[in-house]
Amino acid sequence: MTAPRPPRRRPSLRRRLLVFLLIPVIALLMLDAVLSYGVALTYANRVHDRDLSDDAVALAKMLGNDQLGSQLTPQARFLLEYDPDGRSYFSVSSSRHGLLAGNGQLPQLAHAPVLGAAPTLYNTLFDKRTLRAATVRTMARHDPGDSLIVTVAETLHDRHEQAREILLLAVVMQTFLIVCILALVWFGVARGLRVLDPLTSRLAARSHELTPIDGADVPQEIQPLTSTIDALFSRLRSMLALHDRFIADAAHQLRTPLTGLSLHVERALADPRPETVADALAHIQRLTQRAARTSSQLLALTRAQAAPLETEGPQLVDLGQLIPEAVAQRIHEAIRAGVDLGYEGSTQPLHILGEAASVQDMLDNLIDNAVRYAGRGSVITVHLQARADGGANLSVEDNGPGVPPELMSRLSERFFRVAGSNEAGSGLGLAIVQSIAKRHRAEVVYQAGRERGLRVEVRFPPTAPSAARTT
């Protein structure tokens, strides 16, 4: 049996901030250590080079004394050769007599230094050791025709040792400063995050409220988050409002057919004669169809109002292809209803920015409304026309009884039906059309037909093809 995995550790904003600060601080500390060591070594080299030059000059002056001649006194030789670590070397050579003294044949410069010039400093290799040497040339006082070349050299050990000591002191001090800075950062981050406490308290104090949480005390760095949450709350409020409205509408619209179903069932049970049962079943069938149509239209209305089109990815919809095909699919149904359904318009491409399924739902509801209220023997014509500004007009016109002018403005209201209509509609078809048009930023206009009846025109805005995805 596999052991359960331990719960994943939650991410910490404070820990992330400190880690993001700690890594570059450590990198900077290492870089600073390298630079500090380089500076310290440069300083140590400069000091030791100066001392080495002074030693070479002092030794040359001692050797140039007439009283000493070209031989070193035992005391001078002892001072020059004494080095318990074996890090110092010297050599004295004469231009006439060769090597006079020294603790090794130190490599000499290819070109001897000029008489009376400052000591020449250079690096050399002797006895598998890298040495720093200083060479100076002086006159031999006992022999005006002779000159002495004095070379003093030392290993680089003392220089590196001094540089490490300086580096150690600097790193200890800088590490202490960095620790202090990190402690201050820790305190500052902890202190700074307390600014979120009022926002947390406001959210914790809420139960079912979805009001905006943004306020004057919210830091500007957190404002994008609170704005996103407020936008989410706004969408949730809209969804909950649609949910409540759907429940209220369903309860209101389904009450009548359900009550009728119950009455006809009771009538059939009370009077089992075949003619009574058949009549009750016919009423039950009509009421069931009415309830099913009302339910589907309520769902269509809720779907049309659910979300703005921009959040679902609008596309380029070719009305020149979509509308004729949608009208052709309704021909057989129109024939059964005794209606002459036709199409007038170009089949050339005519694009709008929208959603093909929603546009087809809109057209279906317009045709259903015309078929239902125009009646048998009527003529229904679907028009599609391109406008000069790049938009499109889609209209459905019938020659039915029409609508009084004073009621035109109410046709988009939910559950509104013109008085005197004999058709048992739900009053939701044109409300669905209005909601879909609103999602497409289109305008719905109600007019009287050319002869009589009703003309419903949907005016789509111009389309920017570069802003949408082609279907």
Coordinates of C-alpha atoms in Angstrom, one line a residue:
M1 CA 0.0 0.0 0.0
T2 CA 1.4 3.4 -1.0
A3 CA 1.9 5.8 1.8
P4 CA -0.1 9.0 1.5
R5 CA 1.9 12.0 0.3
P6 CA 2.5 14.7 2.9
P7 CA 0.6 17.9 2.2
R8 CA 2.3 20.3 -0.1
R9 CA 3.8 23.3 1.7
R10 CA 2.0 26.5 1.0
P11 CA 4.0 29.2 -0.8
S12 CA 5.0 32.1 1.4
L13 CA 5.3 35.6 0.1
R14 CA 7.6 36.6 2.9
R15 CA 9.9 33.6 2.2
R16 CA 9.9 34.3 -1.6
L17 CA 10.9 37.9 -1.0
L18 CA 13.7 37.0 1.4
V19 CA 15.0 34.2 -1.0
F20 CA 14.9 36.7 -3.9
L21 CA 16.9 39.1 -1.8
L22 CA 19.2 36.6 -0.3
I23 CA 20.5 35.0 -3.5
P24 CA 21.6 38.3 -5.1
V25 CA 23.0 39.5 -1.8
I26 CA 25.2 36.3 -1.5
A27 CA 26.3 36.7 -5.1
L28 CA 27.2 40.3 -4.4
L29 CA 29.1 39.2 -1.3
M30 CA 31.2 36.8 -3.3
L31 CA 31.8 39.3 -6.0
D32 CA 32.8 41.8 -3.3
A33 CA 35.1 39.3 -1.8
V34 CA 36.9 38.8 -5.1
L35 CA 37.2 42.5 -5.7
S36 CA 38.3 43.1 -2.1
Y37 CA 41.0 40.4 -2.4
G38 CA 42.2 42.0 -5.7
V39 CA 42.3 45.4 -4.0
A40 CA 44.1 44.1 -1.0
L41 CA 46.6 42.2 -3.1
T42 CA 47.3 45.3 -5.2
Y43 CA 47.9 47.3 -2.0
A44 CA 50.1 44.6 -0.5
N45 CA 52.1 44.4 -3.8
R46 CA 52.6 48.2 -3.7
V47 CA 53.8 48.2 -0.1
H48 CA 56.2 45.2 -0.6
D49 CA 57.5 46.6 -3.9
R50 CA 58.4 49.9 -2.1
D51 CA 60.1 48.0 0.7
L52 CA 61.9 45.8 -1.8
S53 CA 63.2 48.8 -3.7
D54 CA 64.3 50.4 -0.5
D55 CA 66.2 47.2 0.4
A56 CA 68.0 47.1 -2.9
V57 CA 69.0 50.8 -2.7
A58 CA 70.2 50.4 0.9
L59 CA 72.3 47.4 0.0
A60 CA 73.8 49.2 -3.0
K61 CA 74.8 52.1 -0.8
M62 CA 76.4 49.7 1.7
L63 CA 78.4 48.0 -1.1
G64 CA 79.4 51.3 -2.7
N65 CA 81.2 52.5 0.5
D66 CA 84.9 52.8 0.0
Q67 CA 85.6 51.2 3.3
L68 CA 83.7 48.0 2.5
G69 CA 85.2 47.4 -0.9
S70 CA 83.5 44.7 -2.9
Q71 CA 83.2 42.3 0.0
L72 CA 80.2 42.1 2.4
T73 CA 80.9 42.2 6.1
P74 CA 79.7 39.2 8.1
Q75 CA 77.1 41.3 9.8
A76 CA 75.6 42.5 6.4
R77 CA 75.7 39.0 5.0
F78 CA 73.9 37.7 8.1
L79 CA 71.2 40.3 7.9
L80 CA 70.6 39.7 4.2
E81 CA 70.7 35.9 4.4
Y82 CA 68.8 35.4 7.6
D83 CA 65.2 34.4 6.8
P84 CA 63.8 31.4 8.8
D85 CA 61.2 30.7 6.1
G86 CA 63.6 31.0 3.2
R87 CA 61.6 33.6 1.4
S88 CA 64.3 36.2 0.8
Y89 CA 67.1 36.2 -1.8
F90 CA 69.8 38.5 -2.9
S91 CA 72.8 38.6 -5.3
V92 CA 75.6 41.1 -5.8
S93 CA 77.6 40.9 -9.0
S94 CA 80.3 43.0 -10.5
S95 CA 80.6 44.0 -14.1
R96 CA 84.3 42.9 -14.0
H97 CA 84.4 40.2 -11.3
G98 CA 81.1 38.5 -11.8
L99 CA 79.1 37.2 -8.8
L100 CA 80.5 38.6 -5.5
A101 CA 77.9 37.4 -3.0
G102 CA 74.4 36.0 -2.7
N103 CA 72.3 33.0 -1.7
G104 CA 71.7 31.9 -5.2
Q105 CA 72.3 32.8 -8.8
L106 CA 69.2 34.9 -9.3
P107 CA 68.0 35.4 -12.9
Q108 CA 69.0 38.8 -14.2
L109 CA 67.3 41.2 -16.5
A110 CA 68.3 40.9 -20.2
H111 CA 69.3 44.5 -20.1
A112 CA 71.1 45.7 -17.0
P113 CA 69.6 48.8 -15.3
V114 CA 71.0 52.2 -16.0
L115 CA 73.6 53.5 -13.6
G116 CA 72.0 55.8 -11.0
A117 CA 68.4 55.0 -12.1
A118 CA 65.6 53.9 -9.8
P119 CA 65.4 50.2 -9.0
T120 CA 63.8 48.0 -11.6
L121 CA 61.0 45.6 -10.4
Y122 CA 60.2 42.4 -12.2
N123 CA 58.9 38.9 -11.6
T124 CA 61.1 35.9 -12.1
L125 CA 61.3 32.2 -11.4
F126 CA 64.0 30.7 -9.2
D127 CA 64.2 27.3 -7.6
K128 CA 60.6 26.5 -8.8
R129 CA 59.4 29.6 -7.0
T130 CA 57.9 32.8 -8.3
L131 CA 59.9 35.7 -7.0
R132 CA 59.4 39.5 -7.0
A133 CA 62.9 41.1 -7.6
A134 CA 64.3 44.6 -7.5
T135 CA 67.5 45.4 -9.3
V136 CA 69.7 48.5 -9.0
R137 CA 73.1 49.5 -10.4
T138 CA 75.7 51.5 -8.6
M139 CA 79.3 52.6 -8.9
A140 CA 82.0 50.7 -7.1
R141 CA 83.8 53.4 -5.2
H142 CA 87.1 51.4 -4.9
D143 CA 87.2 51.0 -8.7
P144 CA 85.8 53.8 -10.8
G145 CA 85.7 51.6 -13.9
D146 CA 83.6 48.9 -12.2
S147 CA 79.9 48.9 -11.3
L148 CA 77.8 46.7 -9.0
I149 CA 74.4 45.2 -9.9
V150 CA 72.5 44.5 -6.7
T151 CA 69.3 42.3 -6.8
V152 CA 67.0 41.7 -3.9
A153 CA 64.1 39.2 -4.3
E154 CA 61.4 37.7 -2.2
T155 CA 58.6 35.1 -2.6
L156 CA 55.0 36.2 -3.0
H157 CA 53.9 34.4 0.1
D158 CA 53.9 37.5 2.4
R159 CA 52.0 39.5 -0.1
H160 CA 49.2 36.9 -0.4
E161 CA 49.1 36.4 3.3
Q162 CA 48.6 40.1 3.9
A163 CA 45.9 40.3 1.3
R164 CA 44.1 37.4 2.9
E165 CA 44.3 39.1 6.3
I166 CA 42.8 42.3 4.8
L167 CA 40.1 40.2 3.0
L168 CA 39.2 38.3 6.2
L169 CA 38.7 41.6 8.1
A170 CA 36.6 43.0 5.2
V171 CA 34.4 39.9 4.8
V172 CA 33.7 39.6 8.5
M173 CA 32.6 43.3 8.6
Q174 CA 30.6 43.0 5.3
T175 CA 28.9 39.7 6.4
F176 CA 27.8 41.4 9.6
L177 CA 26.4 44.3 7.7
I178 CA 24.5 41.9 5.3
V179 CA 23.1 40.0 8.3
C180 CA 21.9 43.3 9.7
I181 CA 20.4 44.3 6.3
L182 CA 18.6 40.9 6.0
A183 CA 17.2 41.3 9.5
L184 CA 16.0 44.8 8.6
V185 CA 14.5 43.4 5.4
W186 CA 12.7 40.6 7.3
F187 CA 11.3 43.2 9.7
G188 CA 10.4 45.6 6.9
V189 CA 8.6 42.8 4.9
A190 CA 6.7 41.6 8.0
R191 CA 5.8 45.2 8.8
G192 CA 4.9 46.0 5.3
L193 CA 2.6 43.0 4.9
R194 CA 0.5 44.3 7.8
V195 CA -1.0 46.8 5.3
L196 CA -3.0 43.8 4.0
D197 CA -4.6 43.2 7.5
P198 CA -7.6 45.7 6.9
L199 CA -8.3 44.0 3.6
T200 CA -8.2 40.5 5.2
S201 CA -10.4 41.7 8.0
R202 CA -13.0 43.1 5.5
L203 CA -13.1 39.8 3.7
A204 CA -13.3 37.7 6.9
A205 CA -16.2 39.8 8.1
R206 CA -18.3 39.1 5.1
S207 CA -20.7 36.2 4.9
H208 CA -22.5 36.2 1.5
E209 CA -21.8 39.7 0.3
L210 CA -20.2 40.3 -3.1
T211 CA -19.7 44.0 -2.9
P212 CA -16.4 45.5 -4.1
I213 CA -13.4 45.1 -1.7
D214 CA -11.2 47.8 -3.2
G215 CA -10.7 50.8 -1.0
A216 CA -8.5 53.8 -0.2
D217 CA -6.4 51.7 2.2
V218 CA -5.5 49.1 -0.4
P219 CA -1.9 49.5 -1.6
Q220 CA -1.4 50.3 -5.3
E221 CA 0.7 47.1 -5.7
I222 CA -2.3 45.0 -4.5
Q223 CA -4.9 47.0 -6.5
P224 CA -4.7 44.8 -9.6
L225 CA -5.6 41.8 -7.4
T226 CA -8.5 43.6 -5.7
S227 CA -9.7 44.9 -9.1
T228 CA -9.7 41.3 -10.4
I229 CA -11.5 40.1 -7.4
D230 CA -14.1 42.9 -7.7
A231 CA -14.6 42.0 -11.4
L232 CA -15.1 38.4 -10.4
F233 CA -17.6 39.5 -7.7
S234 CA -19.4 41.5 -10.4
R235 CA -19.7 38.5 -12.7
L236 CA -20.9 36.4 -9.8
R237 CA -23.5 38.9 -8.9
S238 CA -24.7 38.9 -12.5
M239 CA -24.8 35.1 -12.6
L240 CA -26.6 34.9 -9.3
A241 CA -29.1 37.5 -10.5
L242 CA -29.7 35.5 -13.7
H243 CA -30.0 32.4 -11.6
D244 CA -32.6 34.0 -9.3
R245 CA -34.4 35.5 -12.3
F246 CA -34.5 32.1 -14.1
I247 CA -36.0 30.4 -11.0
A248 CA -38.6 33.2 -10.6
D249 CA -39.5 33.1 -14.3
A250 CA -39.6 29.3 -14.4
A251 CA -41.9 29.3 -11.3
H252 CA -44.1 31.9 -12.9
Q253 CA -44.3 30.5 -16.4
L254 CA -44.5 26.8 -15.5
R255 CA -47.2 27.3 -12.9
T256 CA -50.0 27.6 -15.4
P257 CA -49.2 24.5 -17.6
L258 CA -48.5 22.4 -14.5
T259 CA -51.8 23.4 -13.0
G260 CA -53.6 22.6 -16.2
L261 CA -51.9 19.2 -16.4
S262 CA -53.1 18.4 -12.9
L263 CA -56.7 19.5 -13.7
H264 CA -56.9 17.4 -16.9
V265 CA -55.4 14.4 -15.2
E266 CA -58.0 14.7 -12.4
R267 CA -60.7 15.1 -15.0
A268 CA -59.6 12.0 -16.9
L269 CA -59.5 10.0 -13.6
A270 CA -62.9 11.2 -12.5
D271 CA -64.6 10.5 -15.9
P272 CA -63.0 7.4 -17.5
R273 CA -65.2 7.7 -20.7
P274 CA -63.0 7.4 -23.8
E275 CA -64.0 10.8 -25.2
T276 CA -63.2 12.5 -21.9
V277 CA -59.9 10.8 -21.6
A278 CA -59.0 11.6 -25.2
D279 CA -59.9 15.2 -24.8
A280 CA -57.9 15.4 -21.5
L281 CA -54.9 13.8 -23.2
A282 CA -55.0 16.3 -26.1
H283 CA -55.0 19.1 -23.5
I284 CA -52.1 17.4 -21.6
Q285 CA -50.1 17.2 -24.9
R286 CA -50.6 20.8 -25.7
L287 CA -49.7 21.9 -22.1
T288 CA -46.6 19.6 -22.1
Q289 CA -45.4 21.2 -25.4
R290 CA -46.1 24.6 -24.0
A291 CA -44.1 23.8 -20.8
A292 CA -41.2 22.3 -22.9
R293 CA -41.1 25.4 -25.2
T294 CA -41.2 27.8 -22.2
S295 CA -38.4 25.9 -20.5
S296 CA -36.2 25.9 -23.6
Q297 CA -36.8 29.6 -24.2
L298 CA -36.0 30.4 -20.5
L299 CA -32.8 28.6 -20.9
A300 CA -32.0 30.3 -24.2
L301 CA -32.8 33.7 -22.6
T302 CA -30.5 32.9 -19.6
R303 CA -27.7 31.8 -21.9
A304 CA -28.0 34.9 -24.0
Q305 CA -27.7 37.1 -20.9
A306 CA -25.0 35.0 -19.2
A307 CA -21.8 36.6 -20.3
P308 CA -20.5 39.4 -22.6
L309 CA -19.5 38.2 -26.0
E310 CA -16.0 39.7 -25.5
T311 CA -15.2 37.1 -22.8
E312 CA -15.9 34.2 -25.0
G313 CA -13.8 35.0 -28.0
P314 CA -15.8 36.7 -30.8
Q315 CA -15.3 35.4 -34.4
L316 CA -15.9 36.6 -37.9
V317 CA -19.4 35.3 -38.9
D318 CA -20.3 35.3 -42.5
L319 CA -24.0 36.3 -42.6
G320 CA -24.1 35.9 -46.4
Q321 CA -23.6 32.1 -45.9
L322 CA -25.2 31.6 -42.4
I323 CA -28.6 33.3 -43.0
P324 CA -29.6 31.6 -46.3
E325 CA -28.7 28.2 -44.8
A326 CA -30.6 28.9 -41.6
V327 CA -33.7 30.0 -43.6
A328 CA -33.5 26.9 -45.8
Q329 CA -33.6 24.7 -42.7
R330 CA -36.9 26.2 -41.7
I331 CA -38.7 25.9 -45.1
H332 CA -40.3 22.5 -44.4
E333 CA -41.6 23.6 -41.0
A334 CA -43.0 26.8 -42.6
I335 CA -44.8 24.7 -45.2
R336 CA -46.4 22.6 -42.5
A337 CA -47.6 25.8 -40.8
G338 CA -49.0 27.1 -44.0
V339 CA -46.6 30.0 -44.2
D340 CA -44.7 31.3 -47.3
L341 CA -41.1 31.8 -46.0
G342 CA -38.5 33.4 -48.3
Y343 CA -35.2 35.1 -48.4
E344 CA -34.0 38.3 -50.0
G345 CA -30.4 39.3 -50.0
S346 CA -27.0 38.7 -51.4
T347 CA -25.1 35.5 -50.9
Q348 CA -21.8 37.3 -51.1
P349 CA -19.6 37.3 -47.9
L350 CA -20.9 39.7 -45.3
H351 CA -19.0 39.5 -42.0
I352 CA -19.9 40.6 -38.5
L353 CA -18.0 40.2 -35.3
G354 CA -20.0 37.7 -33.2
E355 CA -21.0 34.1 -32.6
A356 CA -22.6 32.0 -35.3
A357 CA -24.7 29.8 -32.9
S358 CA -26.1 32.9 -31.2
V359 CA -27.0 34.6 -34.5
Q360 CA -28.8 31.5 -35.6
D361 CA -30.7 31.4 -32.3
M362 CA -31.7 35.0 -33.0
L363 CA -33.0 34.3 -36.5
D364 CA -34.9 31.2 -35.3
N365 CA -36.7 33.2 -32.6
L366 CA -37.5 35.9 -35.2
I367 CA -38.9 33.4 -37.6
D368 CA -40.8 31.5 -34.8
N369 CA -42.3 34.8 -33.6
A370 CA -43.4 35.7 -37.2
V371 CA -44.8 32.2 -37.9
R372 CA -46.7 32.1 -34.6
Y373 CA -48.3 35.5 -34.7
A374 CA -48.7 36.1 -38.5
G375 CA -50.9 33.0 -38.9
R376 CA -51.6 30.6 -41.7
G377 CA -51.5 31.9 -45.2
S378 CA -49.1 34.7 -44.3
V379 CA -45.9 35.6 -46.1
I380 CA -42.6 36.0 -44.1
T381 CA -39.5 37.4 -45.7
V382 CA -36.0 37.4 -44.3
H383 CA -33.9 40.3 -45.6
L384 CA -30.1 40.7 -45.4
Q385 CA -28.4 43.9 -46.5
A386 CA -25.0 45.4 -46.3
R387 CA -24.7 49.1 -45.1
A388 CA -22.4 51.7 -46.5
D389 CA -20.5 52.0 -43.2
G390 CA -19.5 48.3 -43.2
G391 CA -22.3 47.0 -41.0
A392 CA -25.2 44.7 -41.8
N393 CA -29.0 44.8 -41.4
L394 CA -30.9 41.6 -40.8
S395 CA -34.7 41.8 -40.8
V396 CA -37.7 39.5 -40.6
E397 CA -40.9 40.9 -42.0
D398 CA -44.4 39.4 -42.1
N399 CA -47.8 40.5 -43.4
G400 CA -49.8 39.4 -40.3
P401 CA -52.1 41.6 -38.2
G402 CA -49.1 43.7 -36.9
V403 CA -48.6 45.5 -33.6
P404 CA -50.2 48.8 -32.6
P405 CA -47.5 51.6 -32.7
E406 CA -47.9 52.4 -29.0
L407 CA -46.9 48.9 -28.1
M408 CA -43.8 48.7 -30.3
S409 CA -41.5 49.8 -27.5
R410 CA -42.6 46.9 -25.2
L411 CA -42.0 44.0 -27.6
S412 CA -38.6 43.3 -26.1
E413 CA -40.0 42.9 -22.6
R414 CA -40.0 39.5 -21.1
F415 CA -43.4 37.7 -21.1
F416 CA -45.1 40.6 -22.9
R417 CA -47.7 39.6 -25.4
V418 CA -50.0 41.8 -27.5
A419 CA -53.5 41.7 -26.2
G420 CA -55.9 39.8 -28.4
S421 CA -53.4 37.3 -29.7
N422 CA -54.8 33.9 -29.9
E423 CA -51.4 32.1 -30.0
A424 CA -50.2 30.6 -26.7
G425 CA -46.7 32.0 -26.8
S426 CA -44.3 32.5 -23.8
G427 CA -43.5 36.1 -24.6
L428 CA -39.8 35.4 -24.5
G429 CA -38.8 35.2 -28.2
L430 CA -38.2 38.9 -28.8
A431 CA -36.6 39.2 -25.4
I432 CA -34.1 36.6 -26.5
V433 CA -33.5 38.5 -29.7
Q434 CA -32.9 41.7 -27.7
S435 CA -30.4 39.9 -25.4
I436 CA -28.4 38.4 -28.3
A437 CA -28.4 41.7 -30.2
K438 CA -27.0 43.4 -27.1
R439 CA -24.2 40.9 -26.8
H440 CA -23.3 41.7 -30.4
R441 CA -23.5 45.5 -29.8
A442 CA -26.4 45.5 -32.4
E443 CA -29.6 47.5 -32.3
V444 CA -33.1 46.0 -32.6
V445 CA -35.7 48.2 -34.4
Y446 CA -39.4 47.4 -34.6
Q447 CA -41.4 48.8 -37.6
A448 CA -44.6 48.3 -39.4
G449 CA -44.4 46.1 -42.5
R450 CA -44.5 47.6 -46.0
E451 CA -48.1 46.4 -46.4
R452 CA -49.0 45.5 -42.9
G453 CA -47.7 43.2 -40.2
L454 CA -44.4 43.6 -38.3
R455 CA -40.8 44.2 -39.4
V456 CA -38.1 43.4 -36.9
E457 CA -34.7 44.7 -38.0
V458 CA -31.3 43.9 -36.3
R459 CA -28.6 46.4 -37.2
F460 CA -25.1 45.0 -36.7
P461 CA -22.2 47.4 -36.2
P462 CA -19.2 47.5 -38.6
T463 CA -16.5 44.9 -38.1
A464 CA -12.7 45.3 -37.8
P465 CA -11.5 42.0 -39.3
S466 CA -8.0 42.3 -37.7
A467 CA -9.6 42.1 -34.2
A468 CA -11.2 38.7 -34.6
R469 CA -10.5 35.1 -35.5
T470 CA -11.9 33.9 -38.8
T471 CA -14.3 31.0 -38.6

